[in-house]
Amino acid sequence: MTYVYAESTAVVGPLATFSEPHSYDLCEFHAERLTVPRGWEVVRHEIDLDDVGPTGDDLLALADAVREAARPEPPRAPADDGSGIRRGHLRVLPDLP
């Protein structure tokens, strides 16, 4: 469940897949009995209990993402603007007199 304060709406749906600061996981009992302040709206996203899991397209997208993440990055030349020596993402600056 999450609130959209700007639209005076509470949204109730499936459990979150990652932690989000303004989302709350509710059990089925409390999700069905949720009430909101007067003037607010409740949007309920029903869960398909017959859903058997990821589709072939979902699995192909996951495989493509894994392949992409496994590709080594091409070596990059260190960018030195003359004001110091670059070592990775750090720069060593010369001592000032």
PDB file of N, CA and C in Angstrom:
ATOM      1  N   MET A   1       0.839  -1.158   0.000  1.00  0.00           N
ATOM      2  CA  MET A   1       0.000   0.000   0.000  1.00  0.00           C
ATOM      3  C   MET A   1       0.893   1.232   0.000  1.00  0.00           C
ATOM      4  N   THR A   2       0.457   2.220  -0.723  1.00  0.00           N
ATOM      5  CA  THR A   2       1.146   3.503  -0.710  1.00  0.00           C
ATOM      6  C   THR A   2       0.104   4.602  -0.830  1.00  0.00           C
ATOM      7  N   TYR A   3       0.480   5.788  -0.401  1.00  0.00           N
ATOM      8  CA  TYR A   3      -0.407   6.947  -0.495  1.00  0.00           C
ATOM      9  C   TYR A   3       0.101   7.896  -1.565  1.00  0.00           C
ATOM     10  N   VAL A   4      -0.820   8.484  -2.315  1.00  0.00           N
ATOM     11  CA  VAL A   4      -0.496   9.565  -3.244  1.00  0.00           C
ATOM     12  C   VAL A   4      -1.191  10.789  -2.659  1.00  0.00           C
ATOM     13  N   TYR A   5      -0.469  11.521  -1.824  1.00  0.00           N
ATOM     14  CA  TYR A   5      -1.073  12.634  -1.098  1.00  0.00           C
ATOM     15  C   TYR A   5      -1.616  13.711  -2.030  1.00  0.00           C
ATOM     16  N   ALA A   6      -0.894  13.994  -3.120  1.00  0.00           N
ATOM     17  CA  ALA A   6      -1.311  15.056  -4.040  1.00  0.00           C
ATOM     18  C   ALA A   6      -2.665  14.752  -4.672  1.00  0.00           C
ATOM     19  N   GLU A   7      -2.993  13.463  -4.805  1.00  0.00           N
ATOM     20  CA  GLU A   7      -4.263  13.067  -5.425  1.00  0.00           C
ATOM     21  C   GLU A   7      -5.261  12.509  -4.417  1.00  0.00           C
ATOM     22  N   SER A   8      -4.930  12.587  -3.128  1.00  0.00           N
ATOM     23  CA  SER A   8      -5.795  12.054  -2.060  1.00  0.00           C
ATOM     24  C   SER A   8      -6.223  10.630  -2.380  1.00  0.00           C
ATOM     25  N   THR A   9      -5.234   9.783  -2.651  1.00  0.00           N
ATOM     26  CA  THR A   9      -5.507   8.413  -3.074  1.00  0.00           C
ATOM     27  C   THR A   9      -4.602   7.442  -2.320  1.00  0.00           C
ATOM     28  N   ALA A  10      -5.161   6.315  -1.931  1.00  0.00           N
ATOM     29  CA  ALA A  10      -4.396   5.205  -1.375  1.00  0.00           C
ATOM     30  C   ALA A  10      -4.419   4.095  -2.413  1.00  0.00           C
ATOM     31  N   VAL A  11      -3.264   3.516  -2.702  1.00  0.00           N
ATOM     32  CA  VAL A  11      -3.163   2.461  -3.705  1.00  0.00           C
ATOM     33  C   VAL A  11      -2.792   1.167  -2.985  1.00  0.00           C
ATOM     34  N   VAL A  12      -3.612   0.140  -3.167  1.00  0.00           N
ATOM     35  CA  VAL A  12      -3.377  -1.166  -2.554  1.00  0.00           C
ATOM     36  C   VAL A  12      -3.156  -2.169  -3.669  1.00  0.00           C
ATOM     37  N   GLY A  13      -2.041  -2.897  -3.594  1.00  0.00           N
ATOM     38  CA  GLY A  13      -1.725  -3.872  -4.627  1.00  0.00           C
ATOM     39  C   GLY A  13      -0.889  -5.000  -4.064  1.00  0.00           C
ATOM     40  N   PRO A  14      -0.189  -5.721  -4.931  1.00  0.00           N
ATOM     41  CA  PRO A  14       0.634  -6.844  -4.481  1.00  0.00           C
ATOM     42  C   PRO A  14       1.799  -6.357  -3.627  1.00  0.00           C
ATOM     43  N   LEU A  15       2.424  -7.284  -2.928  1.00  0.00           N
ATOM     44  CA  LEU A  15       3.570  -6.948  -2.082  1.00  0.00           C
ATOM     45  C   LEU A  15       4.677  -6.316  -2.903  1.00  0.00           C
ATOM     46  N   ALA A  16       5.383  -5.406  -2.299  1.00  0.00           N
ATOM     47  CA  ALA A  16       6.474  -4.714  -2.980  1.00  0.00           C
ATOM     48  C   ALA A  16       7.626  -5.677  -3.231  1.00  0.00           C
ATOM     49  N   THR A  17       8.326  -5.464  -4.342  1.00  0.00           N
ATOM     50  CA  THR A  17       9.485  -6.306  -4.659  1.00  0.00           C
ATOM     51  C   THR A  17      10.766  -5.696  -4.127  1.00  0.00           C
ATOM     52  N   PHE A  18      10.724  -4.435  -3.688  1.00  0.00           N
ATOM     53  CA  PHE A  18      11.894  -3.788  -3.094  1.00  0.00           C
ATOM     54  C   PHE A  18      11.400  -2.787  -2.063  1.00  0.00           C
ATOM     55  N   SER A  19      12.284  -2.437  -1.154  1.00  0.00           N
ATOM     56  CA  SER A  19      11.929  -1.532  -0.076  1.00  0.00           C
ATOM     57  C   SER A  19      11.782  -0.111  -0.603  1.00  0.00           C
ATOM     58  N   GLU A  20      10.692   0.510  -0.239  1.00  0.00           N
ATOM     59  CA  GLU A  20      10.447   1.893  -0.634  1.00  0.00           C
ATOM     60  C   GLU A  20       9.951   2.629   0.602  1.00  0.00           C
ATOM     61  N   PRO A  21      10.466   3.830   0.862  1.00  0.00           N
ATOM     62  CA  PRO A  21      10.163   4.504   2.131  1.00  0.00           C
ATOM     63  C   PRO A  21       8.685   4.795   2.378  1.00  0.00           C
ATOM     64  N   HIS A  22       7.893   4.993   1.348  1.00  0.00           N
ATOM     65  CA  HIS A  22       6.500   5.361   1.559  1.00  0.00           C
ATOM     66  C   HIS A  22       5.535   4.248   1.173  1.00  0.00           C
ATOM     67  N   SER A  23       6.003   3.014   1.163  1.00  0.00           N
ATOM     68  CA  SER A  23       5.146   1.858   0.867  1.00  0.00           C
ATOM     69  C   SER A  23       5.084   0.966   2.095  1.00  0.00           C
ATOM     70  N   TYR A  24       3.951   0.340   2.265  1.00  0.00           N
ATOM     71  CA  TYR A  24       3.747  -0.528   3.416  1.00  0.00           C
ATOM     72  C   TYR A  24       3.161  -1.845   2.943  1.00  0.00           C
ATOM     73  N   ASP A  25       3.705  -2.954   3.421  1.00  0.00           N
ATOM     74  CA  ASP A  25       3.164  -4.270   3.099  1.00  0.00           C
ATOM     75  C   ASP A  25       2.051  -4.587   4.094  1.00  0.00           C
ATOM     76  N   LEU A  26       0.897  -4.955   3.577  1.00  0.00           N
ATOM     77  CA  LEU A  26      -0.242  -5.314   4.410  1.00  0.00           C
ATOM     78  C   LEU A  26      -0.607  -6.773   4.179  1.00  0.00           C
ATOM     79  N   CYS A  27      -1.070  -7.429   5.224  1.00  0.00           N
ATOM     80  CA  CYS A  27      -1.596  -8.779   5.039  1.00  0.00           C
ATOM     81  C   CYS A  27      -2.940  -8.666   4.327  1.00  0.00           C
ATOM     82  N   GLU A  28      -3.425  -9.788   3.822  1.00  0.00           N
ATOM     83  CA  GLU A  28      -4.673  -9.794   3.062  1.00  0.00           C
ATOM     84  C   GLU A  28      -5.838  -9.269   3.903  1.00  0.00           C
ATOM     85  N   PHE A  29      -5.878  -9.656   5.168  1.00  0.00           N
ATOM     86  CA  PHE A  29      -6.959  -9.232   6.063  1.00  0.00           C
ATOM     87  C   PHE A  29      -7.038  -7.710   6.141  1.00  0.00           C
ATOM     88  N   HIS A  30      -5.906  -7.069   6.384  1.00  0.00           N
ATOM     89  CA  HIS A  30      -5.910  -5.615   6.538  1.00  0.00           C
ATOM     90  C   HIS A  30      -6.013  -4.881   5.195  1.00  0.00           C
ATOM     91  N   ALA A  31      -5.481  -5.461   4.136  1.00  0.00           N
ATOM     92  CA  ALA A  31      -5.583  -4.829   2.820  1.00  0.00           C
ATOM     93  C   ALA A  31      -7.042  -4.747   2.369  1.00  0.00           C
ATOM     94  N   GLU A  32      -7.839  -5.773   2.680  1.00  0.00           N
ATOM     95  CA  GLU A  32      -9.252  -5.772   2.290  1.00  0.00           C
ATOM     96  C   GLU A  32     -10.085  -4.806   3.121  1.00  0.00           C
ATOM     97  N   ARG A  33      -9.641  -4.508   4.337  1.00  0.00           N
ATOM     98  CA  ARG A  33     -10.434  -3.676   5.245  1.00  0.00           C
ATOM     99  C   ARG A  33      -9.890  -2.251   5.378  1.00  0.00           C
ATOM    100  N   LEU A  34      -8.960  -1.878   4.532  1.00  0.00           N
ATOM    101  CA  LEU A  34      -8.354  -0.554   4.596  1.00  0.00           C
ATOM    102  C   LEU A  34      -9.405   0.536   4.388  1.00  0.00           C
ATOM    103  N   THR A  35      -9.390   1.518   5.243  1.00  0.00           N
ATOM    104  CA  THR A  35     -10.247   2.694   5.057  1.00  0.00           C
ATOM    105  C   THR A  35      -9.343   3.912   4.936  1.00  0.00           C
ATOM    106  N   VAL A  36      -9.833   4.933   4.268  1.00  0.00           N
ATOM    107  CA  VAL A  36      -9.050   6.146   4.050  1.00  0.00           C
ATOM    108  C   VAL A  36      -9.842   7.349   4.559  1.00  0.00           C
ATOM    109  N   PRO A  37      -9.188   8.472   4.719  1.00  0.00           N
ATOM    110  CA  PRO A  37      -9.908   9.658   5.184  1.00  0.00           C
ATOM    111  C   PRO A  37     -11.027  10.067   4.227  1.00  0.00           C
ATOM    112  N   ARG A  38     -12.007  10.754   4.759  1.00  0.00           N
ATOM    113  CA  ARG A  38     -13.143  11.228   3.959  1.00  0.00           C
ATOM    114  C   ARG A  38     -12.618  12.102   2.813  1.00  0.00           C
ATOM    115  N   GLY A  39     -13.131  11.842   1.604  1.00  0.00           N
ATOM    116  CA  GLY A  39     -12.706  12.590   0.427  1.00  0.00           C
ATOM    117  C   GLY A  39     -11.571  11.917  -0.336  1.00  0.00           C
ATOM    118  N   TRP A  40     -10.995  10.867   0.239  1.00  0.00           N
ATOM    119  CA  TRP A  40      -9.920  10.137  -0.433  1.00  0.00           C
ATOM    120  C   TRP A  40     -10.517   8.991  -1.237  1.00  0.00           C
ATOM    121  N   GLU A  41      -9.716   8.462  -2.154  1.00  0.00           N
ATOM    122  CA  GLU A  41     -10.127   7.331  -2.988  1.00  0.00           C
ATOM    123  C   GLU A  41      -9.158   6.172  -2.744  1.00  0.00           C
ATOM    124  N   VAL A  42      -9.670   4.949  -2.822  1.00  0.00           N
ATOM    125  CA  VAL A  42      -8.827   3.755  -2.723  1.00  0.00           C
ATOM    126  C   VAL A  42      -8.783   3.098  -4.092  1.00  0.00           C
ATOM    127  N   VAL A  43      -7.584   2.876  -4.606  1.00  0.00           N
ATOM    128  CA  VAL A  43      -7.399   2.150  -5.863  1.00  0.00           C
ATOM    129  C   VAL A  43      -6.829   0.789  -5.485  1.00  0.00           C
ATOM    130  N   ARG A  44      -7.532  -0.261  -5.887  1.00  0.00           N
ATOM    131  CA  ARG A  44      -7.084  -1.625  -5.563  1.00  0.00           C
ATOM    132  C   ARG A  44      -6.665  -2.331  -6.845  1.00  0.00           C
ATOM    133  N   HIS A  45      -5.445  -2.821  -6.844  1.00  0.00           N
ATOM    134  CA  HIS A  45      -4.939  -3.624  -7.963  1.00  0.00           C
ATOM    135  C   HIS A  45      -5.079  -5.076  -7.556  1.00  0.00           C
ATOM    136  N   GLU A  46      -5.974  -5.760  -8.216  1.00  0.00           N
ATOM    137  CA  GLU A  46      -6.227  -7.160  -7.881  1.00  0.00           C
ATOM    138  C   GLU A  46      -5.062  -8.040  -8.316  1.00  0.00           C
ATOM    139  N   ILE A  47      -4.809  -9.063  -7.536  1.00  0.00           N
ATOM    140  CA  ILE A  47      -3.751 -10.020  -7.824  1.00  0.00           C
ATOM    141  C   ILE A  47      -4.354 -11.206  -8.564  1.00  0.00           C
ATOM    142  N   ASP A  48      -3.726 -11.604  -9.662  1.00  0.00           N
ATOM    143  CA  ASP A  48      -4.190 -12.761 -10.429  1.00  0.00           C
ATOM    144  C   ASP A  48      -3.634 -14.018  -9.771  1.00  0.00           C
ATOM    145  N   LEU A  49      -4.484 -14.741  -9.066  1.00  0.00           N
ATOM    146  CA  LEU A  49      -4.033 -15.940  -8.356  1.00  0.00           C
ATOM    147  C   LEU A  49      -3.696 -17.081  -9.302  1.00  0.00           C
ATOM    148  N   ASP A  50      -4.146 -17.003 -10.564  1.00  0.00           N
ATOM    149  CA  ASP A  50      -3.845 -18.040 -11.543  1.00  0.00           C
ATOM    150  C   ASP A  50      -2.533 -17.769 -12.262  1.00  0.00           C
ATOM    151  N   ASP A  51      -1.868 -16.697 -11.909  1.00  0.00           N
ATOM    152  CA  ASP A  51      -0.597 -16.356 -12.541  1.00  0.00           C
ATOM    153  C   ASP A  51       0.425 -17.434 -12.184  1.00  0.00           C
ATOM    154  N   VAL A  52       0.965 -18.076 -13.188  1.00  0.00           N
ATOM    155  CA  VAL A  52       1.874 -19.196 -12.961  1.00  0.00           C
ATOM    156  C   VAL A  52       3.333 -18.771 -12.911  1.00  0.00           C
ATOM    157  N   GLY A  53       3.608 -17.495 -13.053  1.00  0.00           N
ATOM    158  CA  GLY A  53       4.992 -17.034 -12.965  1.00  0.00           C
ATOM    159  C   GLY A  53       5.408 -16.277 -14.201  1.00  0.00           C
ATOM    160  N   PRO A  54       6.707 -16.141 -14.374  1.00  0.00           N
ATOM    161  CA  PRO A  54       7.208 -15.346 -15.499  1.00  0.00           C
ATOM    162  C   PRO A  54       6.886 -15.997 -16.840  1.00  0.00           C
ATOM    163  N   THR A  55       6.666 -15.152 -17.833  1.00  0.00           N
ATOM    164  CA  THR A  55       6.405 -15.641 -19.184  1.00  0.00           C
ATOM    165  C   THR A  55       7.733 -15.861 -19.896  1.00  0.00           C
ATOM    166  N   GLY A  56       7.667 -16.415 -21.087  1.00  0.00           N
ATOM    167  CA  GLY A  56       8.878 -16.594 -21.893  1.00  0.00           C
ATOM    168  C   GLY A  56       9.555 -15.265 -22.196  1.00  0.00           C
ATOM    169  N   ASP A  57       8.745 -14.226 -22.440  1.00  0.00           N
ATOM    170  CA  ASP A  57       9.306 -12.892 -22.691  1.00  0.00           C
ATOM    171  C   ASP A  57      10.038 -12.356 -21.466  1.00  0.00           C
ATOM    172  N   ASP A  58       9.476 -12.614 -20.288  1.00  0.00           N
ATOM    173  CA  ASP A  58      10.133 -12.161 -19.059  1.00  0.00           C
ATOM    174  C   ASP A  58      11.488 -12.842 -18.893  1.00  0.00           C
ATOM    175  N   LEU A  59      11.533 -14.135 -19.166  1.00  0.00           N
ATOM    176  CA  LEU A  59      12.787 -14.885 -19.012  1.00  0.00           C
ATOM    177  C   LEU A  59      13.824 -14.442 -20.044  1.00  0.00           C
ATOM    178  N   LEU A  60      13.386 -14.172 -21.281  1.00  0.00           N
ATOM    179  CA  LEU A  60      14.325 -13.686 -22.299  1.00  0.00           C
ATOM    180  C   LEU A  60      14.873 -12.312 -21.922  1.00  0.00           C
ATOM    181  N   ALA A  61      14.023 -11.434 -21.397  1.00  0.00           N
ATOM    182  CA  ALA A  61      14.480 -10.108 -20.971  1.00  0.00           C
ATOM    183  C   ALA A  61      15.487 -10.231 -19.835  1.00  0.00           C
ATOM    184  N   LEU A  62      15.261 -11.148 -18.927  1.00  0.00           N
ATOM    185  CA  LEU A  62      16.197 -11.369 -17.829  1.00  0.00           C
ATOM    186  C   LEU A  62      17.523 -11.899 -18.340  1.00  0.00           C
ATOM    187  N   ALA A  63      17.482 -12.858 -19.255  1.00  0.00           N
ATOM    188  CA  ALA A  63      18.711 -13.413 -19.833  1.00  0.00           C
ATOM    189  C   ALA A  63      19.492 -12.329 -20.577  1.00  0.00           C
ATOM    190  N   ASP A  64      18.797 -11.477 -21.330  1.00  0.00           N
ATOM    191  CA  ASP A  64      19.470 -10.379 -22.032  1.00  0.00           C
ATOM    192  C   ASP A  64      20.130  -9.417 -21.053  1.00  0.00           C
ATOM    193  N   ALA A  65      19.453  -9.122 -19.953  1.00  0.00           N
ATOM    194  CA  ALA A  65      20.012  -8.212 -18.950  1.00  0.00           C
ATOM    195  C   ALA A  65      21.256  -8.811 -18.303  1.00  0.00           C
ATOM    196  N   VAL A  66      21.236 -10.120 -18.037  1.00  0.00           N
ATOM    197  CA  VAL A  66      22.404 -10.784 -17.445  1.00  0.00           C
ATOM    198  C   VAL A  66      23.575 -10.772 -18.424  1.00  0.00           C
ATOM    199  N   ARG A  67      23.295 -11.065 -19.700  1.00  0.00           N
ATOM    200  CA  ARG A  67      24.356 -11.020 -20.714  1.00  0.00           C
ATOM    201  C   ARG A  67      24.974  -9.630 -20.825  1.00  0.00           C
ATOM    202  N   GLU A  68      24.124  -8.624 -20.818  1.00  0.00           N
ATOM    203  CA  GLU A  68      24.600  -7.242 -20.927  1.00  0.00           C
ATOM    204  C   GLU A  68      25.468  -6.865 -19.724  1.00  0.00           C
ATOM    205  N   ALA A  69      25.059  -7.275 -18.535  1.00  0.00           N
ATOM    206  CA  ALA A  69      25.820  -6.956 -17.326  1.00  0.00           C
ATOM    207  C   ALA A  69      27.149  -7.695 -17.286  1.00  0.00           C
ATOM    208  N   ALA A  70      27.235  -8.856 -17.940  1.00  0.00           N
ATOM    209  CA  ALA A  70      28.462  -9.653 -17.917  1.00  0.00           C
ATOM    210  C   ALA A  70      29.509  -9.170 -18.922  1.00  0.00           C
ATOM    211  N   ARG A  71      29.108  -8.345 -19.875  1.00  0.00           N
ATOM    212  CA  ARG A  71      30.064  -7.836 -20.863  1.00  0.00           C
ATOM    213  C   ARG A  71      31.077  -6.927 -20.193  1.00  0.00           C
ATOM    214  N   PRO A  72      32.363  -7.159 -20.478  1.00  0.00           N
ATOM    215  CA  PRO A  72      33.362  -6.270 -19.869  1.00  0.00           C
ATOM    216  C   PRO A  72      33.291  -4.886 -20.508  1.00  0.00           C
ATOM    217  N   GLU A  73      33.533  -3.874 -19.691  1.00  0.00           N
ATOM    218  CA  GLU A  73      33.543  -2.513 -20.212  1.00  0.00           C
ATOM    219  C   GLU A  73      34.857  -2.273 -20.946  1.00  0.00           C
ATOM    220  N   PRO A  74      34.816  -1.551 -22.049  1.00  0.00           N
ATOM    221  CA  PRO A  74      36.064  -1.239 -22.736  1.00  0.00           C
ATOM    222  C   PRO A  74      36.917  -0.325 -21.864  1.00  0.00           C
ATOM    223  N   PRO A  75      38.243  -0.510 -21.922  1.00  0.00           N
ATOM    224  CA  PRO A  75      39.100   0.338 -21.079  1.00  0.00           C
ATOM    225  C   PRO A  75      38.967   1.799 -21.480  1.00  0.00           C
ATOM    226  N   ARG A  76      38.942   2.643 -20.474  1.00  0.00           N
ATOM    227  CA  ARG A  76      38.837   4.073 -20.715  1.00  0.00           C
ATOM    228  C   ARG A  76      40.164   4.739 -20.399  1.00  0.00           C
ATOM    229  N   ALA A  77      40.537   5.691 -21.225  1.00  0.00           N
ATOM    230  CA  ALA A  77      41.756   6.452 -20.965  1.00  0.00           C
ATOM    231  C   ALA A  77      41.478   7.417 -19.818  1.00  0.00           C
ATOM    232  N   PRO A  78      42.404   7.517 -18.866  1.00  0.00           N
ATOM    233  CA  PRO A  78      42.181   8.452 -17.767  1.00  0.00           C
ATOM    234  C   PRO A  78      42.173   9.886 -18.283  1.00  0.00           C
ATOM    235  N   ALA A  79      41.230  10.655 -17.812  1.00  0.00           N
ATOM    236  CA  ALA A  79      41.134  12.053 -18.233  1.00  0.00           C
ATOM    237  C   ALA A  79      41.954  12.907 -17.283  1.00  0.00           C
ATOM    238  N   ASP A  80      42.969  13.540 -17.798  1.00  0.00           N
ATOM    239  CA  ASP A  80      43.808  14.402 -16.973  1.00  0.00           C
ATOM    240  C   ASP A  80      43.782  15.799 -17.567  1.00  0.00           C
ATOM    241  N   ASP A  81      43.353  16.743 -16.768  1.00  0.00           N
ATOM    242  CA  ASP A  81      43.277  18.106 -17.260  1.00  0.00           C
ATOM    243  C   ASP A  81      44.526  18.910 -16.918  1.00  0.00           C
ATOM    244  N   GLY A  82      45.571  18.241 -16.468  1.00  0.00           N
ATOM    245  CA  GLY A  82      46.818  18.915 -16.165  1.00  0.00           C
ATOM    246  C   GLY A  82      46.927  19.402 -14.737  1.00  0.00           C
ATOM    247  N   SER A  83      45.864  19.288 -13.958  1.00  0.00           N
ATOM    248  CA  SER A  83      45.905  19.796 -12.590  1.00  0.00           C
ATOM    249  C   SER A  83      46.219  18.702 -11.568  1.00  0.00           C
ATOM    250  N   GLY A  84      46.626  17.541 -12.031  1.00  0.00           N
ATOM    251  CA  GLY A  84      46.975  16.467 -11.107  1.00  0.00           C
ATOM    252  C   GLY A  84      47.050  15.148 -11.822  1.00  0.00           C
ATOM    253  N   ILE A  85      47.470  14.119 -11.107  1.00  0.00           N
ATOM    254  CA  ILE A  85      47.599  12.774 -11.667  1.00  0.00           C
ATOM    255  C   ILE A  85      46.341  11.999 -11.319  1.00  0.00           C
ATOM    256  N   ARG A  86      45.727  11.367 -12.345  1.00  0.00           N
ATOM    257  CA  ARG A  86      44.501  10.593 -12.118  1.00  0.00           C
ATOM    258  C   ARG A  86      44.867   9.156 -11.780  1.00  0.00           C
ATOM    259  N   ARG A  87      44.214   8.624 -10.772  1.00  0.00           N
ATOM    260  CA  ARG A  87      44.330   7.217 -10.405  1.00  0.00           C
ATOM    261  C   ARG A  87      42.912   6.709 -10.190  1.00  0.00           C
ATOM    262  N   GLY A  88      42.380   6.050 -11.246  1.00  0.00           N
ATOM    263  CA  GLY A  88      40.988   5.604 -11.178  1.00  0.00           C
ATOM    264  C   GLY A  88      40.081   6.803 -11.170  1.00  0.00           C
ATOM    265  N   HIS A  89      39.190   6.888 -10.178  1.00  0.00           N
ATOM    266  CA  HIS A  89      38.292   8.026 -10.098  1.00  0.00           C
ATOM    267  C   HIS A  89      38.827   9.124  -9.187  1.00  0.00           C
ATOM    268  N   LEU A  90      40.055   8.912  -8.627  1.00  0.00           N
ATOM    269  CA  LEU A  90      40.672   9.877  -7.737  1.00  0.00           C
ATOM    270  C   LEU A  90      41.726  10.680  -8.476  1.00  0.00           C
ATOM    271  N   ARG A  91      42.044  11.833  -7.979  1.00  0.00           N
ATOM    272  CA  ARG A  91      43.085  12.678  -8.570  1.00  0.00           C
ATOM    273  C   ARG A  91      44.035  13.104  -7.456  1.00  0.00           C
ATOM    274  N   VAL A  92      45.332  12.949  -7.704  1.00  0.00           N
ATOM    275  CA  VAL A  92      46.349  13.385  -6.755  1.00  0.00           C
ATOM    276  C   VAL A  92      46.782  14.786  -7.179  1.00  0.00           C
ATOM    277  N   LEU A  93      46.561  15.752  -6.294  1.00  0.00           N
ATOM    278  CA  LEU A  93      46.909  17.132  -6.610  1.00  0.00           C
ATOM    279  C   LEU A  93      48.298  17.452  -6.080  1.00  0.00           C
ATOM    280  N   PRO A  94      49.057  18.239  -6.839  1.00  0.00           N
ATOM    281  CA  PRO A  94      50.406  18.598  -6.372  1.00  0.00           C
ATOM    282  C   PRO A  94      50.307  19.554  -5.187  1.00  0.00           C
ATOM    283  N   ASP A  95      51.340  19.503  -4.329  1.00  0.00           N
ATOM    284  CA  ASP A  95      51.398  20.420  -3.196  1.00  0.00           C
ATOM    285  C   ASP A  95      51.563  21.837  -3.680  1.00  0.00           C
ATOM    286  N   LEU A  96      50.889  22.756  -3.047  1.00  0.00           N
ATOM    287  CA  LEU A  96      51.003  24.160  -3.392  1.00  0.00           C
ATOM    288  C   LEU A  96      52.171  24.780  -2.612  1.00  0.00           C
ATOM    289  N   PRO A  97      52.974  25.641  -3.254  1.00  0.00           N
ATOM    290  CA  PRO A  97      54.116  26.240  -2.528  1.00  0.00           C
ATOM    291  C   PRO A  97      53.672  27.221  -1.481  1.00  0.00           C
TER     292      PRO A  97
END
